[in-house]
XYZ file of C-alpha atoms in Angstrom:
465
model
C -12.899 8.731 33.310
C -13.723 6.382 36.431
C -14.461 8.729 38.993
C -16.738 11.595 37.884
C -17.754 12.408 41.877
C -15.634 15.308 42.456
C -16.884 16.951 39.147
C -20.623 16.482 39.329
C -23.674 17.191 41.766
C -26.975 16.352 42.217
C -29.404 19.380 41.302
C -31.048 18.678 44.694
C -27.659 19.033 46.583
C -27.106 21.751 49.406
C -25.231 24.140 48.265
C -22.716 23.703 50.642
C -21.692 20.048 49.651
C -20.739 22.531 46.064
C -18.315 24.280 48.081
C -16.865 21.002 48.939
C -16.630 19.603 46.209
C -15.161 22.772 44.470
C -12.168 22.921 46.563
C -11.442 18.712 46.142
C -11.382 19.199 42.244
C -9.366 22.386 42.168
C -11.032 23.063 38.343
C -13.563 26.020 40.411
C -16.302 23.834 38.049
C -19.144 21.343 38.916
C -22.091 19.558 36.685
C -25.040 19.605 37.562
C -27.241 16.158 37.451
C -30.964 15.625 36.890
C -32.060 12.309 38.643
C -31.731 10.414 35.604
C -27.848 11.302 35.785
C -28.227 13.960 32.990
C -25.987 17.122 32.845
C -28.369 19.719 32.937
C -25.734 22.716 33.870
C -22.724 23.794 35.207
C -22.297 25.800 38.511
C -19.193 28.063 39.340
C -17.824 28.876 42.663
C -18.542 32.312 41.283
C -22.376 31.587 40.682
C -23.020 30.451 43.931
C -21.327 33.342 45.643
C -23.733 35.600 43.529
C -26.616 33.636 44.698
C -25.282 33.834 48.396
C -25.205 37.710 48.030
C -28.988 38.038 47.076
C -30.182 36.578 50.492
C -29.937 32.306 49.561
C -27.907 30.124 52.265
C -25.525 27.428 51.971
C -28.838 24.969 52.522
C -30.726 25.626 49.700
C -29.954 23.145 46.436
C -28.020 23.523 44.013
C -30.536 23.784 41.214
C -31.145 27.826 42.136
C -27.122 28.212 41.371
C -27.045 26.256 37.813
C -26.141 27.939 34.540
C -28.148 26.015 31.667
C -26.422 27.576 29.228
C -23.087 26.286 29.393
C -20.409 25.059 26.754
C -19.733 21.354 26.348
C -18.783 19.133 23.519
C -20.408 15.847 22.232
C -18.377 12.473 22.797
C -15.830 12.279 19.772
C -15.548 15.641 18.854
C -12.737 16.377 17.353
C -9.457 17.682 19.449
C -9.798 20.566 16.716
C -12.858 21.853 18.377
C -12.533 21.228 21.681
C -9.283 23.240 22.078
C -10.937 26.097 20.246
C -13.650 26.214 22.809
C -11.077 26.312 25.552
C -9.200 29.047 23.316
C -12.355 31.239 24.218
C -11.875 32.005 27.699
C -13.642 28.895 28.476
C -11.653 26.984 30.948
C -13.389 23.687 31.515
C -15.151 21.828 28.738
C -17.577 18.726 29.671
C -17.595 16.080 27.349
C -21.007 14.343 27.341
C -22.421 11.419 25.231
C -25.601 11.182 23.100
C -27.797 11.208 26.703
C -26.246 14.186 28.228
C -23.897 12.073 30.768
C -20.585 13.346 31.417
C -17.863 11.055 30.134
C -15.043 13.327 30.267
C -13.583 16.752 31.388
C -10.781 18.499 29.024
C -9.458 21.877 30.554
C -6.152 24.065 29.600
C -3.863 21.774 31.874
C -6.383 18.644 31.238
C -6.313 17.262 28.318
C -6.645 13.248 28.087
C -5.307 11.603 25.200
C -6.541 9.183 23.660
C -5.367 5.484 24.691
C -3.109 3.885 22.306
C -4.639 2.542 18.890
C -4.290 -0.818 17.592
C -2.843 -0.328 14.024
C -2.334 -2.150 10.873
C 0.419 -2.040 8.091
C -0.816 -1.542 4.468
C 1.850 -1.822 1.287
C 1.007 -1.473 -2.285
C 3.609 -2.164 -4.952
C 3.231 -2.273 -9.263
C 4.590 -3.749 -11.185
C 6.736 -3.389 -14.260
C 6.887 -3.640 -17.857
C 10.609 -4.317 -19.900
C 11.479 -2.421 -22.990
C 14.782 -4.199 -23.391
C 17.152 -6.721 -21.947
C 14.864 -9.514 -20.508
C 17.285 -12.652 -20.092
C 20.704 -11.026 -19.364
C 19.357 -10.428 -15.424
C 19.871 -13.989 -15.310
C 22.638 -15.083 -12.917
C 23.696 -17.624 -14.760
C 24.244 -15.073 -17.693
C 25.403 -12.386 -16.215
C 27.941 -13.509 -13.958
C 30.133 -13.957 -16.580
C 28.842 -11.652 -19.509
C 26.849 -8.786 -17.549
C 23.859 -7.834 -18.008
C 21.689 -4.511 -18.709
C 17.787 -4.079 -19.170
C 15.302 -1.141 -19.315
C 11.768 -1.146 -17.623
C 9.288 0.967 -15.592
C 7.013 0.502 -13.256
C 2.639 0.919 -14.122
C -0.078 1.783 -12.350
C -1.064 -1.489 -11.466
C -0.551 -3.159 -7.897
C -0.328 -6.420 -5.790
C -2.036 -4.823 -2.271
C -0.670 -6.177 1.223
C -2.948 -5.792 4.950
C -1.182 -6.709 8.028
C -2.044 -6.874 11.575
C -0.270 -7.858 14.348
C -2.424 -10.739 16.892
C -2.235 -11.025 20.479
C -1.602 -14.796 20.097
C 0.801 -16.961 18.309
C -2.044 -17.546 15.236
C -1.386 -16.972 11.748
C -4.141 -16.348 9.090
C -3.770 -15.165 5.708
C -6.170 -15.024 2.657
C -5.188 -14.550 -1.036
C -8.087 -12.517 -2.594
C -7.081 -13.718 -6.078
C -6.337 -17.580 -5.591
C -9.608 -17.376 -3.015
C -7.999 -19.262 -0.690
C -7.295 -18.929 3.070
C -5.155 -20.984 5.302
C -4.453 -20.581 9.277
C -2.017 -22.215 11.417
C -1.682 -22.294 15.167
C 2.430 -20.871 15.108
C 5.066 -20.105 12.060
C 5.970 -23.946 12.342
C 2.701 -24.541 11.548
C 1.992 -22.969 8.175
C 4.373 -25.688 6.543
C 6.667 -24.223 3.323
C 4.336 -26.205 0.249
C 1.093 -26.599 -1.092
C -1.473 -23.862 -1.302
C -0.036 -19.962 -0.964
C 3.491 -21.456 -1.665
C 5.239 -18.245 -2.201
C 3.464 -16.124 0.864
C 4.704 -19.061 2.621
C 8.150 -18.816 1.370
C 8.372 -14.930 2.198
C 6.813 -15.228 5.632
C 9.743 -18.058 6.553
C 12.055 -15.614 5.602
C 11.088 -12.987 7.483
C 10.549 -15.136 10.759
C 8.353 -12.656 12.577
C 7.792 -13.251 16.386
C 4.091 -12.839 16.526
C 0.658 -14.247 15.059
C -0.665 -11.950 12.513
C -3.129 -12.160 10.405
C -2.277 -10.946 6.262
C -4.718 -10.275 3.537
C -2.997 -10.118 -0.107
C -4.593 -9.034 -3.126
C -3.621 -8.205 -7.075
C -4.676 -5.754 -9.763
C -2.895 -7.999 -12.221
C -4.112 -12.092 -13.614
C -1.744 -14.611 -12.371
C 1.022 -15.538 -15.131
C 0.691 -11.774 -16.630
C 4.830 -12.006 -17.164
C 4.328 -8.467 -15.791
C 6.580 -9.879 -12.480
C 3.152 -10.365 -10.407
C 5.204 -12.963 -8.163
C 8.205 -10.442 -6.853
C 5.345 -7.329 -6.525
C 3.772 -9.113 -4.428
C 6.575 -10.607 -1.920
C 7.731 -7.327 -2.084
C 4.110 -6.045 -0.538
C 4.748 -8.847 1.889
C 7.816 -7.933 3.151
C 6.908 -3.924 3.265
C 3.930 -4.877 5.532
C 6.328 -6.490 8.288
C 9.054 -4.091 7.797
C 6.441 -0.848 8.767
C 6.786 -3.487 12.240
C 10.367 -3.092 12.814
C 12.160 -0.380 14.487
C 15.530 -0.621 12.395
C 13.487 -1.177 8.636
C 15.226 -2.649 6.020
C 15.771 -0.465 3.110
C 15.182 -0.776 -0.725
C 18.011 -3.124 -1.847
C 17.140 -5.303 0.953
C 13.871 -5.718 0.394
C 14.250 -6.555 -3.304
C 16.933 -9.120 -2.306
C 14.589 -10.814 0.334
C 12.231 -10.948 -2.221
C 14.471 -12.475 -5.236
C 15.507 -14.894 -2.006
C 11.997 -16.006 -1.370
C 11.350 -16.846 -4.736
C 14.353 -17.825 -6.671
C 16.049 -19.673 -3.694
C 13.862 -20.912 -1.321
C 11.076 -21.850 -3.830
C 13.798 -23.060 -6.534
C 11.663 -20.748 -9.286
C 14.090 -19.570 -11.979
C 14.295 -16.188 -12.844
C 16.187 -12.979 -13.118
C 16.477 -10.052 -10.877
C 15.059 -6.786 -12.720
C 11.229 -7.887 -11.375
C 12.462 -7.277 -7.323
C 14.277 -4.044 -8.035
C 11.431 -2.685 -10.453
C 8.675 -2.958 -7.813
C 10.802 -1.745 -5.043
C 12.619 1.610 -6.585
C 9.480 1.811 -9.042
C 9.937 4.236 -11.880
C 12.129 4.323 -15.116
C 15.126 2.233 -14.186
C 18.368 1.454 -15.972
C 19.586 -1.707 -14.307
C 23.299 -3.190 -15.365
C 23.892 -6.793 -13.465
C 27.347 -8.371 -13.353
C 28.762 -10.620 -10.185
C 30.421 -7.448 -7.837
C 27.416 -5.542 -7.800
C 23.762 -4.823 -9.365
C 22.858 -1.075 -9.857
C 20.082 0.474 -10.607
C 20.062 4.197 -12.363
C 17.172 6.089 -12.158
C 16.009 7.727 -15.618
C 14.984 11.039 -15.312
C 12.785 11.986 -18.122
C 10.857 14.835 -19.111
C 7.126 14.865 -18.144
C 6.283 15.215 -21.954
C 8.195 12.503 -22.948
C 6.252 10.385 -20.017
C 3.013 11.317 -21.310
C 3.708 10.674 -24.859
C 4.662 7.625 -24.372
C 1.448 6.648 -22.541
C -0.262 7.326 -25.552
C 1.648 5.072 -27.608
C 2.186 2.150 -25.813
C -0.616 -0.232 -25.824
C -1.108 -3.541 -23.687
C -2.759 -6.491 -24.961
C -3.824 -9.220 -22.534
C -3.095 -12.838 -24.655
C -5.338 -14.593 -22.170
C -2.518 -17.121 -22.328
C -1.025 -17.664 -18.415
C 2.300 -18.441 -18.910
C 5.298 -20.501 -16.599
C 8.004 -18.326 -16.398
C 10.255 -21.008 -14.320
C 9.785 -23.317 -17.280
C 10.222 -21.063 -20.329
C 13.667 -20.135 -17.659
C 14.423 -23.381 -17.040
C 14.772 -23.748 -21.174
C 16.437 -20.789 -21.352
C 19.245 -21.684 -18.678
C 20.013 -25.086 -20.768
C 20.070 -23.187 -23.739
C 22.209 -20.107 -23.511
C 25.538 -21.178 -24.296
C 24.559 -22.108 -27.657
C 25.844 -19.532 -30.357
C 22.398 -18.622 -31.091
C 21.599 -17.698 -27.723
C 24.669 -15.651 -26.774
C 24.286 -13.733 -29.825
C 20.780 -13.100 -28.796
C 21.822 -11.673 -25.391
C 24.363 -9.328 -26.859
C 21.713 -7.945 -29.321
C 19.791 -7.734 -26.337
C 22.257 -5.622 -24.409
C 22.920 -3.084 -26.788
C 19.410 -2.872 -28.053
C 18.818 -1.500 -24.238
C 21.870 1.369 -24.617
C 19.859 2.897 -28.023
C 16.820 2.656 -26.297
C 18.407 4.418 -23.058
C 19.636 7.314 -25.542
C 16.628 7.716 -27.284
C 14.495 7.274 -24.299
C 16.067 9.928 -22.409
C 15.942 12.175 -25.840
C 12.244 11.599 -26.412
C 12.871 9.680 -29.488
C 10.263 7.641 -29.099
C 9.441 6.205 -32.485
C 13.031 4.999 -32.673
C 12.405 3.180 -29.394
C 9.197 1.318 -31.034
C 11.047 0.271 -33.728
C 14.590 -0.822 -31.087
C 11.777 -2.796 -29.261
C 10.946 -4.782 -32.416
C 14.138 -5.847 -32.391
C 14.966 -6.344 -28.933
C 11.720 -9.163 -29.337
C 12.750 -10.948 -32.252
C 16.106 -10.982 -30.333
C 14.685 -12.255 -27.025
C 12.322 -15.418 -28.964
C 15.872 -16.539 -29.909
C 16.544 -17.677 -26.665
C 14.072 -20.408 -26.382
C 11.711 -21.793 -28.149
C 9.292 -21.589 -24.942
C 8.964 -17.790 -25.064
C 6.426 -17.751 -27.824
C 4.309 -19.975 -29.865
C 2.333 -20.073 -32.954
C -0.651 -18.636 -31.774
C 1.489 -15.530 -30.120
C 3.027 -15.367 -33.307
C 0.015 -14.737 -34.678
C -1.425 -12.109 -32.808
C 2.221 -10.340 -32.927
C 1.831 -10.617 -36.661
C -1.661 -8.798 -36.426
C -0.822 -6.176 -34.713
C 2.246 -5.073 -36.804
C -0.209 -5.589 -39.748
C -2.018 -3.121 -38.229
C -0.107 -0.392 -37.083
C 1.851 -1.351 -34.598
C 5.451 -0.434 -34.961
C 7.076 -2.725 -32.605
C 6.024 -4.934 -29.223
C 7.103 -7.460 -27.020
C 6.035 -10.270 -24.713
C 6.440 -8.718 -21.301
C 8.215 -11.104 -18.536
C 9.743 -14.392 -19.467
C 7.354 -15.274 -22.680
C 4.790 -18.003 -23.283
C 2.234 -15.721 -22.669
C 0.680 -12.971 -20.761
C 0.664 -9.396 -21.453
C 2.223 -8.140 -24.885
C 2.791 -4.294 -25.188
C 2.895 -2.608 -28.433
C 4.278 1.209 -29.956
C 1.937 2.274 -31.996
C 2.628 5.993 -34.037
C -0.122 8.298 -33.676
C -3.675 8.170 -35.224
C -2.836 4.453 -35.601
C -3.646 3.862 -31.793
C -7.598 3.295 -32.178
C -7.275 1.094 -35.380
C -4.733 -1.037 -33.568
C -6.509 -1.790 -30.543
C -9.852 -2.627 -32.970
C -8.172 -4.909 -34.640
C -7.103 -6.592 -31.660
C -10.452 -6.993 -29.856
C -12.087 -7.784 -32.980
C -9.876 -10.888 -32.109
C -11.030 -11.455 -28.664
C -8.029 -9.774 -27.598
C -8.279 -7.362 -24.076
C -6.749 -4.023 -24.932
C -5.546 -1.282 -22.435
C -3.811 2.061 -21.555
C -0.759 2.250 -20.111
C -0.414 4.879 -16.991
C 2.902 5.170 -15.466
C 4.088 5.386 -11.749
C 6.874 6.924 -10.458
C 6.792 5.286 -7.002
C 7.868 1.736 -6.567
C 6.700 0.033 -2.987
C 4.889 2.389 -0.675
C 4.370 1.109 3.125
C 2.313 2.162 5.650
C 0.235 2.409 9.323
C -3.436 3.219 9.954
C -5.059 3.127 12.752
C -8.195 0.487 13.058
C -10.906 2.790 13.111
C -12.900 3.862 16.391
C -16.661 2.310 16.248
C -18.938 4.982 17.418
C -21.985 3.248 19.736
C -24.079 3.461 17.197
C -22.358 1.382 14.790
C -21.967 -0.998 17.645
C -25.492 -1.478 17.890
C -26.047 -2.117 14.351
C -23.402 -4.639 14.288
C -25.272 -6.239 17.255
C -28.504 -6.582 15.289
């Protein structure tokens, strides 16, 4: 509030500059200042006719009309309480800051709002684990075979901050690589070298302002758990909370299989983009009309149970999933490999029956097959040493498991029956192995605004120091 001259008085005033001043504000309110500027009251066009009536004249100051006791509200109250004071028969509130000066006046018909708030975008996506069918979302497969796979989406994240700039500048910082890089406009920031793939998805998007973007993972790099789509996908969700006409789910999975797979040249399949974006337990089928992806609506029970049987086993080993694709492209027209991607396929329709049927220890066992089916592919998707810990863990109670992602390393997930869960995961650490629970999440890609928060004076100060 600028001009606060028509609302407050000197104590030492006549009271007849009140009167003036009461019928230029039209509120029938004034404050009353000590010399140090300080409300010290309020005075009413009522309370100084009172005062007139007991023998005082429109010379004497101010001061003998005041009422000390008056309502006002502290600077940054909430709207809350302010309107609930005027919902009292109060009909002007002051709004005065830590030394008593007025700041602000809210009445019934008054009622400033607060000037527009710089906001930022957040986006948080997780990421997936495969029970079946790893290999046929290949395009190169599936084009001319189809292709069908089985997966759901954990509670683990890539995290995405975005705010808009004022200039042209770009600046964004990769929590997990450590690394940040700025450039002066969007034909600055180049396509290669460090950040490749934020790169990649910010050419895509070609946005029309400097920003600056802060991305983060819950997840190692080369988990196989489809760490790069999750987090293009929390890329993309961050500028799209920027556009008025937002692009919906399909599209952002596509963007992100385009900044990857195409514009990067990084083999892989599709299941990792739609995973992260729907989020959930997904049935996908993949041919070259159309991809589609089916939710699977399961029982809560069956949800939790699994949870308790599934364990994940980090390998330690970071794996190259172009590479171990790369193989797997020049390989699968051999007899070997075809076979292998048929097994595949209709390992994932047993597992969808006895999924949705809460047949669980049947799934264990279809997901031992569906890996010994999927190593057939190439001989990049395991090794001796992951072999060997595979071999452990069936030695010691676990019914069935996989490599998640493309293979060569990363996370393996096991079924384990129950009472066999704790001797499983022993044996495993007792290997230097990293074992851990599996929680599920229903949502895929979540987007949204906040509002940078207000500093109060005090924390100004403090920053100053």
């Amino acid at each position: 509030m600028a001009d606060k001259s028509h609302l407050t008085i000197a104590e030492t005033e006549p009271i007849s500059e009140a009167f003036r001043r009461l019928n230029a504000n039209k509120l029938g309110i004034l404050f009353a200042e000590d010399a140090e500027g300080r409300i010290v009251g309020a005075v009413t066009d009522g309370d100084i006719r009172r005062r007139l009536l007991t023998g005082m004249s429109v010379g004497d100051q101010v001061a003998n009309c005041v009422n000390r006791e008056f309502v006002w509200a502290r600077a940054g109250a909430p709207r809350e309480q302010i309107l609930k004071l005027l919902d009292q028969r109060v009909h002007v509130v002051p709004i005065l800051d830590a030394d008593r000066r007025l700041i602000d006046v809210f009445s019934r018909d008054l009622f400033n709002l607060s000037d527009e708030s710089e906001v930022f975008a957040r986006a948080r996506s997780p990421v997936r684990i495969s029970f079946s069918g790893g290999g046929t979302d290949l395009t190169h497969y599936f084009v001319d075979n189809g292709g069908a796979v089985i997966n759901a989406t954990i509670a683990m994240y890539a995290h995405a901050t975005l705010r808009r700039r004022n200039d042209g500048r770009i600046r964004i910082y990769s929590h997990d690589f450590r690394c940040s890089i700025e450039a002066d406009n969007l034909a600055g920031l180049g396509s290669d070298g460090e950040l490749a793939l934020i790169k990649s998805v910010v050419r895509l998007i070609q946005p029309a302002y400097g920003f600056d973007l802060e991305v983060s993972a819950d997840f190692p790099v080369g988990s196989g758990l489809g760490g790069s789509a999750v987090v293009s996908s929390a890329i993309i969700g961050c500028f799209n909370e920027f556009r008025s006409d937002q692009w919906d789910r399909h599209e952002i999975a596509e963007m992100a299989f385009q900044a990857e797979r195409l514009m990067l040249n990084i083999p892989g399949g599709w299941q990792d983009q739609y995973a992260t974006v729907f989020g959930g337990f997904n049935h996908m089928e993949f041919s070259s009309e159309q991809n589609t992806i089916v939710p699977l609506r399961l029982d809560s029970s069956i949800i939790a149970e699994l949870e308790e049987s599934l364990v994940l086993c980090y390998t330690g080993f970071n794996h190259d999933s172009g590479a171990v694709h790369r193989d797997q492209k020049a390989q699968y027209q051999t007899n070997d490999a075809v076979a292998a991607a048929a097994k595949q396929k209709e390992v994932t329709r047993e597992i969808r029956h006895h999924l949705l049927r809460g047949q669980l220890l049947e799934c264990g066992r279809l997901i031992d097959e569906a890996w010994h089916a999927k190593r057939r592919f190439s001989a990049k998707i395991s090794s001796t040493e992951l072999d060997a810990v595979y071999d452990h863990a069936k030695a010691n109670g676990a019914v069935g498991g996989k490599l998640l992602g493309a293979g060569g390393g990363g996370y393996f997930m096991f079924f384990v029956r129950p009472f066999e869960r704790y001797p499983l995961i022993t044996a495993l650490e007792g290997n230097g192995l990293r074992c851990s629970r599996i929680a599920f999440e229903e949502h895929g890609l979540r987007t949204w605004k906040s509002r940078f928060p207000t500093l109060s004076a005090d924390d100004v100060a403090q920053r100053r120091r």
